[in-house]
């Protein structure tokens, strides 16, 4: 199975701050990588797919990138509504696997 | 608007089975596969399996073979997951999620069903 290792596990940041979350794949997954946002008490929602493409309705302050087998999610200017847990997911081969999550809180 | 409406939370006895549902609306049910996902505090998000309603084909994460059974009713646009021989390890929130068209992403999610296994 492909392991997805997210870091950090938790993160505290201020409003308007730049936030970066990373996800390391245990093997090559190409651009088959998605990010999900889970707000408190809600189900996850697709945020970014194909490493860099924003899902419908996602603000442009979110962006995704890749360097080899390391993937990054960047929030350019943190807003209150961005608080929650973020997960990466590889869509290269079954079983589809998720990272352990990054809990993003306001400082 | 795509919507996946799941059934209510369940409290079940150890050793019993439970069947949860996921009613789809806002799109053509048979055009998309459906995923099921387990979310438990210790394990994060885990893909359980996939069902393709059009041809009633299923695939499972090896970890959940024998535990989960996926079915779908095309006449009511509803997907089901039955969990059998429940133990405390099965206590979790279970989601259905639509598989993206021509990709393997989870593009819409249900609200989740909390299954609690307790005597």
mmCIF file of C-alpha atoms in Angstrom, chain A residues 4-107:
data_model
loop_
_atom_site.group_PDB
_atom_site.id
_atom_site.type_symbol
_atom_site.label_atom_id
_atom_site.label_comp_id
_atom_site.label_asym_id
_atom_site.label_seq_id
_atom_site.Cartn_x
_atom_site.Cartn_y
_atom_site.Cartn_z
ATOM 1 C CA UNK A 4 0.960 9.151 2.762
ATOM 2 C CA UNK A 5 2.809 11.010 5.515
ATOM 3 C CA UNK A 6 1.489 14.452 6.376
ATOM 4 C CA UNK A 7 3.239 17.161 8.318
ATOM 5 C CA UNK A 8 2.810 18.856 10.591
ATOM 6 C CA UNK A 9 0.150 16.969 12.526
ATOM 7 C CA UNK A 10 -1.077 20.267 13.940
ATOM 8 C CA UNK A 11 -0.473 23.882 13.141
ATOM 9 C CA UNK A 12 -1.398 27.144 14.783
ATOM 10 C CA UNK A 13 -1.379 30.251 12.596
ATOM 11 C CA UNK A 14 -2.614 33.848 12.618
ATOM 12 C CA UNK A 15 -5.171 35.427 10.320
ATOM 13 C CA UNK A 16 -3.704 36.526 6.975
ATOM 14 C CA UNK A 17 -0.646 34.329 7.559
ATOM 15 C CA UNK A 18 0.717 32.017 4.862
ATOM 16 C CA UNK A 19 0.206 28.355 5.774
ATOM 17 C CA UNK A 20 1.876 25.362 4.155
ATOM 18 C CA UNK A 21 1.043 21.692 4.740
ATOM 19 C CA UNK A 22 3.061 18.898 3.188
ATOM 20 C CA UNK A 23 2.361 15.297 2.256
ATOM 21 C CA UNK A 24 5.049 12.749 1.411
ATOM 22 C CA UNK A 25 4.137 9.738 -0.717
ATOM 23 C CA UNK A 26 6.013 6.476 -0.124
ATOM 24 C CA UNK A 27 6.343 5.950 -3.879
ATOM 25 C CA UNK A 28 5.716 7.720 -7.153
ATOM 26 C CA UNK A 29 2.068 8.747 -7.582
ATOM 27 C CA UNK A 30 2.570 11.286 -10.348
ATOM 28 C CA UNK A 31 -0.004 14.048 -10.034
ATOM 29 C CA UNK A 32 -2.676 11.759 -8.602
ATOM 30 C CA UNK A 33 -3.036 13.674 -5.372
ATOM 31 C CA UNK A 34 -5.982 15.386 -3.751
ATOM 32 C CA UNK A 35 -6.478 17.562 -0.687
ATOM 33 C CA UNK A 36 -9.608 17.592 1.452
ATOM 34 C CA UNK A 37 -10.786 20.030 4.086
ATOM 35 C CA UNK A 38 -12.846 18.865 7.030
ATOM 36 C CA UNK A 39 -14.423 21.604 9.095
ATOM 37 C CA UNK A 40 -15.415 20.835 12.693
ATOM 38 C CA UNK A 41 -18.409 18.497 12.837
ATOM 39 C CA UNK A 42 -18.659 18.241 9.042
ATOM 40 C CA UNK A 43 -17.732 15.726 6.395
ATOM 41 C CA UNK A 44 -14.564 16.183 4.322
ATOM 42 C CA UNK A 45 -14.806 18.252 1.140
ATOM 43 C CA UNK A 46 -12.656 18.068 -1.949
ATOM 44 C CA UNK A 47 -10.365 21.076 -2.088
ATOM 45 C CA UNK A 48 -7.711 20.316 -4.697
ATOM 46 C CA UNK A 49 -7.336 17.435 -7.150
ATOM 47 C CA UNK A 50 -4.702 16.443 -9.661
ATOM 48 C CA UNK A 51 -2.121 18.114 -7.358
ATOM 49 C CA UNK A 52 -2.914 21.660 -8.498
ATOM 50 C CA UNK A 53 -6.553 21.980 -9.693
ATOM 51 C CA UNK A 54 -9.028 23.736 -7.425
ATOM 52 C CA UNK A 55 -12.390 22.068 -6.904
ATOM 53 C CA UNK A 56 -15.501 24.102 -7.719
ATOM 54 C CA UNK A 57 -16.028 27.037 -5.403
ATOM 55 C CA UNK A 58 -12.636 26.817 -3.674
ATOM 56 C CA UNK A 59 -11.071 30.260 -3.091
ATOM 57 C CA UNK A 60 -7.951 31.139 -5.033
ATOM 58 C CA UNK A 61 -5.945 31.585 -1.828
ATOM 59 C CA UNK A 62 -5.592 27.784 -1.848
ATOM 60 C CA UNK A 63 -2.973 26.251 -4.091
ATOM 61 C CA UNK A 64 -1.212 22.926 -4.527
ATOM 62 C CA UNK A 65 2.218 21.980 -5.762
ATOM 63 C CA UNK A 66 4.575 19.052 -6.093
ATOM 64 C CA UNK A 67 8.287 18.361 -5.852
ATOM 65 C CA UNK A 68 9.043 14.750 -6.641
ATOM 66 C CA UNK A 69 6.992 12.687 -4.201
ATOM 67 C CA UNK A 70 6.390 15.602 -1.837
ATOM 68 C CA UNK A 71 3.163 17.537 -2.210
ATOM 69 C CA UNK A 72 2.211 20.831 -0.649
ATOM 70 C CA UNK A 73 -0.984 22.682 0.103
ATOM 71 C CA UNK A 74 -0.599 26.420 0.567
ATOM 72 C CA UNK A 75 -3.082 28.888 1.976
ATOM 73 C CA UNK A 76 -1.859 32.317 0.976
ATOM 74 C CA UNK A 77 -3.797 34.385 3.536
ATOM 75 C CA UNK A 78 -5.422 32.381 6.307
ATOM 76 C CA UNK A 79 -9.083 33.167 7.011
ATOM 77 C CA UNK A 80 -11.302 32.124 9.922
ATOM 78 C CA UNK A 81 -13.301 29.796 7.673
ATOM 79 C CA UNK A 82 -10.147 27.824 6.811
ATOM 80 C CA UNK A 83 -9.930 26.297 10.274
ATOM 81 C CA UNK A 84 -10.253 22.526 10.265
ATOM 82 C CA UNK A 85 -8.375 19.361 9.425
ATOM 83 C CA UNK A 86 -6.700 18.862 6.056
ATOM 84 C CA UNK A 87 -6.050 15.473 4.478
ATOM 85 C CA UNK A 88 -4.121 14.424 1.414
ATOM 86 C CA UNK A 89 -5.137 11.360 -0.616
ATOM 87 C CA UNK A 90 -3.317 9.434 -3.307
ATOM 88 C CA UNK A 91 -5.402 8.384 -6.298
ATOM 89 C CA UNK A 92 -2.674 6.459 -8.115
ATOM 90 C CA UNK A 93 -3.354 2.883 -7.031
ATOM 91 C CA UNK A 94 -5.682 0.965 -4.760
ATOM 92 C CA UNK A 95 -6.139 0.885 -1.892
ATOM 93 C CA UNK A 96 -6.734 4.620 -2.018
ATOM 94 C CA UNK A 97 -4.946 5.995 1.047
ATOM 95 C CA UNK A 98 -5.073 9.216 3.020
ATOM 96 C CA UNK A 99 -2.562 11.100 5.072
ATOM 97 C CA UNK A 100 -3.046 11.255 8.821
ATOM 98 C CA UNK A 101 -4.354 14.811 8.701
ATOM 99 C CA UNK A 102 -3.163 18.267 9.722
ATOM 100 C CA UNK A 103 -5.229 20.126 12.276
ATOM 101 C CA UNK A 104 -5.143 23.840 11.533
ATOM 102 C CA UNK A 105 -6.023 26.211 14.363
ATOM 103 C CA UNK A 106 -6.023 29.947 14.846
ATOM 104 C CA UNK A 107 -3.294 31.441 16.976
#
